[in-house]
Amino acid sequence: MNTNGPLTVAYQGEPGANSHIAVNEVYPEATPVAMPTFEDCFAAVEHGTADFAMIPIENSVAGRVADIHTLLPSSAVHFIGEHFLPVRHQLLGLAGAELADITTVRSHVQALGQCRARLRSMGLTPRVAADTAGSAREIAELGDKSQAAIASRLAAEIYGLKVLQGDIEDEAHNTTRFVIVARDAVTPPKDTPSMTSVLFRVRNVPAALYKAMGGFATNGVNIVKLESYQLGGKFFATLFYADIEGHPEDPNVALALEELRFFSAELRLLGTYPAAPFRDTIREPAENAALRPSPRL
């Protein structure tokens, strides 16, 4: 880790990307470092050329960022924090363009997915590009009034583009959750409201996942996210990712993790980190959850 200069935080994309904005919000005094790929971000942290990396892991509209889950099993990084960024997408064009001139829109696949209905209603053809800010730069370089990009207002400022239509995301709640990763684990004090993220692979025995998850239920530990995905071209769940509320030193969490470990062939704690204040704004009151009718199967 760099100890002689300002804090450096890597992010995937080009200047003006939403990840760049997240870095500015969490570490306003840091030096943001743009990286071409997520692999480059992880490598920069692992090799010590960046102190941290700001990594998008899921979005409230488009779902998980699949590349990240694919990279985690082979990475050596640790989660040390999280940040929720409300994402506002802007339709950007050349300074002399008008909305009626636009036929094609470029952006990252996640951004296009988050604006799918709006683009369809406007009759615009989407084109997948490497990232949002990079799309804005390309539009500025091409000089074609018929092409636009979906990117941030920061990207519009950086690349001299015009906001043709503001806030074109399909859902007002459009929010991306980022995790902050570092080479070394930084565990908060036990009394800090915390999240713990784990990767695990259950043993090959009947009802192994049910038994592994049972410890969380019996010990009253809330699992806020559980996902399975394939590795090595196998068409069945080989690995699970979970976010749980609590600190491993909490007695109930320790018992739940002990049971998970017993029924797992592999278990890795990705990190324990302070829960973002944003979680308090989206938490459903327990009494409301209890009153909601159970779904019929």
CSV table of N, CA and C in Angstrom, one decimal, residues 80-173:
chain,number,residue,atom,x,y,z
A,80,ILE,N,-13.6,-4.1,2.5
A,80,ILE,CA,-13.4,-3.3,3.7
A,80,ILE,C,-14.5,-2.3,3.8
A,81,GLY,N,-15.4,-2.2,2.8
A,81,GLY,CA,-16.5,-1.2,2.9
A,81,GLY,C,-17.4,-1.4,1.8
A,82,GLU,N,-18.5,-0.6,1.9
A,82,GLU,CA,-19.5,-0.6,0.8
A,82,GLU,C,-20.1,0.8,0.7
A,83,HIS,N,-20.6,1.1,-0.5
A,83,HIS,CA,-21.2,2.4,-0.8
A,83,HIS,C,-22.3,2.2,-1.8
A,84,PHE,N,-23.4,2.9,-1.5
A,84,PHE,CA,-24.6,2.9,-2.4
A,84,PHE,C,-24.7,4.2,-3.2
A,85,LEU,N,-24.7,4.1,-4.5
A,85,LEU,CA,-24.7,5.3,-5.4
A,85,LEU,C,-26.0,5.3,-6.2
A,86,PRO,N,-26.9,6.3,-5.9
A,86,PRO,CA,-28.1,6.5,-6.8
A,86,PRO,C,-27.5,6.9,-8.2
A,87,VAL,N,-27.9,6.1,-9.2
A,87,VAL,CA,-27.4,6.4,-10.5
A,87,VAL,C,-28.4,7.1,-11.4
A,88,ARG,N,-28.0,8.2,-11.9
A,88,ARG,CA,-28.8,9.1,-12.8
A,88,ARG,C,-28.1,9.1,-14.1
A,89,HIS,N,-28.8,8.5,-15.1
A,89,HIS,CA,-28.2,8.4,-16.5
A,89,HIS,C,-28.7,9.6,-17.3
A,90,GLN,N,-27.7,10.1,-18.1
A,90,GLN,CA,-28.0,11.3,-19.0
A,90,GLN,C,-27.8,10.8,-20.4
A,91,LEU,N,-28.7,11.3,-21.3
A,91,LEU,CA,-28.5,11.0,-22.7
A,91,LEU,C,-27.6,12.2,-23.3
A,92,LEU,N,-26.4,11.9,-23.7
A,92,LEU,CA,-25.4,12.9,-24.1
A,92,LEU,C,-25.2,12.9,-25.6
A,93,GLY,N,-25.1,14.1,-26.2
A,93,GLY,CA,-24.8,14.2,-27.6
A,93,GLY,C,-23.9,15.4,-27.8
A,94,LEU,N,-23.5,15.6,-29.1
A,94,LEU,CA,-22.6,16.7,-29.4
A,94,LEU,C,-23.3,18.0,-29.1
A,95,ALA,N,-22.5,19.0,-28.9
A,95,ALA,CA,-23.0,20.3,-28.5
A,95,ALA,C,-24.0,20.9,-29.5
A,96,GLY,N,-23.9,20.6,-30.7
A,96,GLY,CA,-24.8,21.1,-31.7
A,96,GLY,C,-26.0,20.2,-32.1
A,97,ALA,N,-26.1,19.0,-31.4
A,97,ALA,CA,-27.1,18.0,-31.7
A,97,ALA,C,-28.4,18.3,-31.0
A,98,GLU,N,-29.5,17.8,-31.5
A,98,GLU,CA,-30.8,17.9,-30.9
A,98,GLU,C,-31.3,16.5,-30.7
A,99,LEU,N,-32.3,16.3,-29.8
A,99,LEU,CA,-32.8,15.0,-29.5
A,99,LEU,C,-33.3,14.3,-30.8
A,100,ALA,N,-33.9,15.1,-31.7
A,100,ALA,CA,-34.5,14.5,-32.9
A,100,ALA,C,-33.4,14.0,-33.8
A,101,ASP,N,-32.2,14.4,-33.7
A,101,ASP,CA,-31.1,13.9,-34.5
A,101,ASP,C,-30.6,12.5,-34.2
A,102,ILE,N,-30.9,12.1,-32.9
A,102,ILE,CA,-30.3,10.8,-32.4
A,102,ILE,C,-31.0,9.6,-32.9
A,103,THR,N,-30.2,8.6,-33.4
A,103,THR,CA,-30.8,7.3,-33.8
A,103,THR,C,-30.1,6.2,-33.0
A,104,THR,N,-28.9,6.3,-32.6
A,104,THR,CA,-28.1,5.3,-31.9
A,104,THR,C,-27.5,5.7,-30.6
A,105,VAL,N,-27.6,4.9,-29.6
A,105,VAL,CA,-27.1,5.2,-28.3
A,105,VAL,C,-26.0,4.2,-27.8
A,106,ARG,N,-24.9,4.6,-27.4
A,106,ARG,CA,-23.8,3.7,-26.9
A,106,ARG,C,-23.7,3.8,-25.4
A,107,SER,N,-23.4,2.7,-24.7
A,107,SER,CA,-23.1,2.7,-23.3
A,107,SER,C,-22.7,1.3,-22.9
A,108,HIS,N,-22.4,1.2,-21.6
A,108,HIS,CA,-22.1,-0.1,-21.0
A,108,HIS,C,-23.4,-0.9,-20.9
A,109,VAL,N,-23.3,-2.2,-21.0
A,109,VAL,CA,-24.5,-3.0,-21.0
A,109,VAL,C,-25.4,-2.8,-19.8
A,110,GLN,N,-24.8,-2.6,-18.6
A,110,GLN,CA,-25.6,-2.3,-17.4
A,110,GLN,C,-26.4,-1.0,-17.6
A,111,ALA,N,-25.8,0.0,-18.1
A,111,ALA,CA,-26.5,1.3,-18.3
A,111,ALA,C,-27.6,1.2,-19.3
A,112,LEU,N,-27.4,0.4,-20.4
A,112,LEU,CA,-28.4,0.2,-21.4
A,112,LEU,C,-29.6,-0.5,-20.8
A,113,GLY,N,-29.3,-1.5,-20.0
A,113,GLY,CA,-30.3,-2.3,-19.3
A,113,GLY,C,-31.1,-1.5,-18.4
A,114,GLN,N,-30.5,-0.5,-17.7
A,114,GLN,CA,-31.2,0.3,-16.7
A,114,GLN,C,-32.1,1.4,-17.4
A,115,CYS,N,-31.9,1.5,-18.7
A,115,CYS,CA,-32.7,2.5,-19.5
A,115,CYS,C,-33.4,1.9,-20.6
A,116,ARG,N,-33.6,0.6,-20.6
A,116,ARG,CA,-34.2,-0.2,-21.7
A,116,ARG,C,-35.5,0.3,-22.1
A,117,ALA,N,-36.5,0.5,-21.2
A,117,ALA,CA,-37.8,0.9,-21.6
A,117,ALA,C,-37.8,2.3,-22.2
A,118,ARG,N,-37.0,3.2,-21.6
A,118,ARG,CA,-37.0,4.6,-22.0
A,118,ARG,C,-36.4,4.7,-23.4
A,119,LEU,N,-35.4,3.9,-23.7
A,119,LEU,CA,-34.8,3.9,-25.1
A,119,LEU,C,-35.8,3.4,-26.1
A,120,ARG,N,-36.5,2.3,-25.7
A,120,ARG,CA,-37.5,1.8,-26.6
A,120,ARG,C,-38.6,2.8,-26.9
A,121,SER,N,-39.0,3.5,-25.9
A,121,SER,CA,-40.1,4.5,-26.2
A,121,SER,C,-39.6,5.6,-27.0
A,122,MET,N,-38.3,5.9,-27.0
A,122,MET,CA,-37.8,7.0,-27.8
A,122,MET,C,-37.4,6.5,-29.2
A,123,GLY,N,-37.5,5.2,-29.4
A,123,GLY,CA,-37.1,4.7,-30.8
A,123,GLY,C,-35.6,4.7,-31.1
A,124,LEU,N,-34.8,4.6,-30.0
A,124,LEU,CA,-33.3,4.6,-30.2
A,124,LEU,C,-32.7,3.2,-30.2
A,125,THR,N,-31.7,3.0,-31.0
A,125,THR,CA,-31.1,1.7,-31.1
A,125,THR,C,-29.9,1.7,-30.1
A,126,PRO,N,-29.8,0.7,-29.2
A,126,PRO,CA,-28.7,0.6,-28.3
A,126,PRO,C,-27.5,-0.1,-28.9
A,127,ARG,N,-26.3,0.3,-28.5
A,127,ARG,CA,-25.1,-0.3,-28.9
A,127,ARG,C,-24.2,-0.5,-27.7
A,128,VAL,N,-23.9,-1.7,-27.4
A,128,VAL,CA,-23.1,-2.0,-26.2
A,128,VAL,C,-21.6,-1.6,-26.4
A,129,ALA,N,-21.1,-0.9,-25.4
A,129,ALA,CA,-19.7,-0.4,-25.4
A,129,ALA,C,-19.1,-0.8,-24.1
A,130,ALA,N,-17.8,-0.5,-23.9
A,130,ALA,CA,-17.0,-1.0,-22.8
A,130,ALA,C,-17.4,-0.3,-21.5
A,131,ASP,N,-17.8,1.0,-21.5
A,131,ASP,CA,-18.2,1.6,-20.3
A,131,ASP,C,-18.9,2.9,-20.6
A,132,THR,N,-19.5,3.5,-19.6
A,132,THR,CA,-20.4,4.7,-19.9
A,132,THR,C,-19.5,5.9,-20.3
A,133,ALA,N,-18.5,6.2,-19.5
A,133,ALA,CA,-17.7,7.4,-19.8
A,133,ALA,C,-16.9,7.2,-21.1
A,134,GLY,N,-16.4,6.0,-21.3
A,134,GLY,CA,-15.7,5.8,-22.6
A,134,GLY,C,-16.6,6.0,-23.8
A,135,SER,N,-17.9,5.7,-23.6
A,135,SER,CA,-18.9,5.9,-24.7
A,135,SER,C,-19.0,7.4,-24.9
A,136,ALA,N,-19.0,8.2,-23.9
A,136,ALA,CA,-19.1,9.7,-24.0
A,136,ALA,C,-17.9,10.2,-24.7
A,137,ARG,N,-16.7,9.7,-24.4
A,137,ARG,CA,-15.5,10.2,-25.1
A,137,ARG,C,-15.6,9.8,-26.6
A,138,GLU,N,-16.0,8.6,-26.9
A,138,GLU,CA,-16.1,8.2,-28.3
A,138,GLU,C,-17.1,9.1,-29.1
A,139,ILE,N,-18.2,9.4,-28.5
A,139,ILE,CA,-19.2,10.3,-29.2
A,139,ILE,C,-18.6,11.6,-29.4
A,140,ALA,N,-17.8,12.2,-28.5
A,140,ALA,CA,-17.1,13.5,-28.7
A,140,ALA,C,-16.1,13.4,-29.8
A,141,GLU,N,-15.4,12.2,-29.9
A,141,GLU,CA,-14.4,12.1,-31.0
A,141,GLU,C,-15.0,11.8,-32.3
A,142,LEU,N,-16.1,11.1,-32.4
A,142,LEU,CA,-16.7,10.8,-33.7
A,142,LEU,C,-17.3,12.0,-34.4
A,143,GLY,N,-17.9,12.9,-33.6
A,143,GLY,CA,-18.5,14.1,-34.2
A,143,GLY,C,-19.7,13.8,-35.1
A,144,ASP,N,-20.5,12.7,-34.8
A,144,ASP,CA,-21.7,12.3,-35.5
A,144,ASP,C,-22.9,12.7,-34.7
A,145,LYS,N,-23.7,13.7,-35.2
A,145,LYS,CA,-24.8,14.1,-34.4
A,145,LYS,C,-25.9,13.1,-34.2
A,146,SER,N,-25.9,12.0,-35.0
A,146,SER,CA,-26.9,11.0,-34.9
A,146,SER,C,-26.6,10.0,-33.8
A,147,GLN,N,-25.5,10.1,-33.2
A,147,GLN,CA,-25.1,9.1,-32.1
A,147,GLN,C,-25.0,9.8,-30.8
A,148,ALA,N,-25.4,9.1,-29.7
A,148,ALA,CA,-25.4,9.6,-28.4
A,148,ALA,C,-24.8,8.6,-27.4
A,149,ALA,N,-24.6,9.0,-26.2
A,149,ALA,CA,-24.1,8.1,-25.2
A,149,ALA,C,-24.9,8.2,-23.9
A,150,ILE,N,-25.0,7.2,-23.2
A,150,ILE,CA,-25.6,7.2,-21.8
A,150,ILE,C,-24.5,7.3,-20.8
A,151,ALA,N,-24.4,8.4,-20.1
A,151,ALA,CA,-23.3,8.5,-19.1
A,151,ALA,C,-23.7,9.6,-18.1
A,152,SER,N,-22.8,10.0,-17.3
A,152,SER,CA,-23.0,10.9,-16.2
A,152,SER,C,-22.9,12.3,-16.6
A,153,ARG,N,-23.4,13.2,-15.7
A,153,ARG,CA,-23.2,14.7,-16.0
A,153,ARG,C,-21.7,15.0,-15.9
A,154,LEU,N,-20.9,14.3,-15.0
A,154,LEU,CA,-19.5,14.5,-14.9
A,154,LEU,C,-18.8,14.2,-16.2
A,155,ALA,N,-19.3,13.1,-16.9
A,155,ALA,CA,-18.7,12.7,-18.2
A,155,ALA,C,-19.0,13.8,-19.2
A,156,ALA,N,-20.3,14.4,-19.2
A,156,ALA,CA,-20.6,15.5,-20.1
A,156,ALA,C,-19.7,16.6,-19.9
A,157,GLU,N,-19.3,17.0,-18.7
A,157,GLU,CA,-18.4,18.1,-18.4
A,157,GLU,C,-17.0,17.8,-18.9
A,158,ILE,N,-16.6,16.6,-18.7
A,158,ILE,CA,-15.2,16.2,-19.1
A,158,ILE,C,-15.0,16.2,-20.6
A,159,TYR,N,-16.0,15.7,-21.3
A,159,TYR,CA,-15.9,15.5,-22.8
A,159,TYR,C,-16.6,16.5,-23.6
A,160,GLY,N,-17.1,17.5,-23.0
A,160,GLY,CA,-17.7,18.7,-23.7
A,160,GLY,C,-19.0,18.3,-24.4
A,161,LEU,N,-19.8,17.4,-23.8
A,161,LEU,CA,-21.1,17.0,-24.5
A,161,LEU,C,-22.3,17.7,-23.9
A,162,LYS,N,-23.4,17.6,-24.6
A,162,LYS,CA,-24.6,18.3,-24.2
A,162,LYS,C,-25.6,17.2,-23.6
A,163,VAL,N,-26.3,17.6,-22.5
A,163,VAL,CA,-27.3,16.7,-22.0
A,163,VAL,C,-28.6,16.9,-22.8
A,164,LEU,N,-28.9,15.9,-23.7
A,164,LEU,CA,-30.1,16.0,-24.5
A,164,LEU,C,-31.4,15.6,-23.8
A,165,GLN,N,-31.2,14.7,-22.8
A,165,GLN,CA,-32.4,14.2,-22.0
A,165,GLN,C,-31.8,13.8,-20.7
A,166,GLY,N,-32.3,14.3,-19.6
A,166,GLY,CA,-31.7,14.0,-18.3
A,166,GLY,C,-32.5,12.9,-17.6
A,167,ASP,N,-31.8,12.2,-16.7
A,167,ASP,CA,-32.3,11.2,-15.8
A,167,ASP,C,-33.3,10.2,-16.6
A,168,ILE,N,-32.7,9.5,-17.5
A,168,ILE,CA,-33.5,8.6,-18.4
A,168,ILE,C,-33.5,7.2,-17.9
A,169,GLU,N,-33.0,6.9,-16.6
A,169,GLU,CA,-33.2,5.6,-16.1
A,169,GLU,C,-34.6,5.2,-15.9
A,170,ASP,N,-34.9,3.9,-16.1
A,170,ASP,CA,-36.3,3.4,-16.0
A,170,ASP,C,-36.9,3.5,-14.7
A,171,GLU,N,-36.1,3.4,-13.6
A,171,GLU,CA,-36.6,3.4,-12.3
A,171,GLU,C,-36.0,4.4,-11.4
A,172,ALA,N,-36.8,5.2,-10.6
A,172,ALA,CA,-36.2,6.2,-9.8
A,172,ALA,C,-35.3,5.6,-8.7
A,173,HIS,N,-35.5,4.4,-8.3
A,173,HIS,CA,-34.7,3.8,-7.3
A,173,HIS,C,-33.4,3.2,-7.8
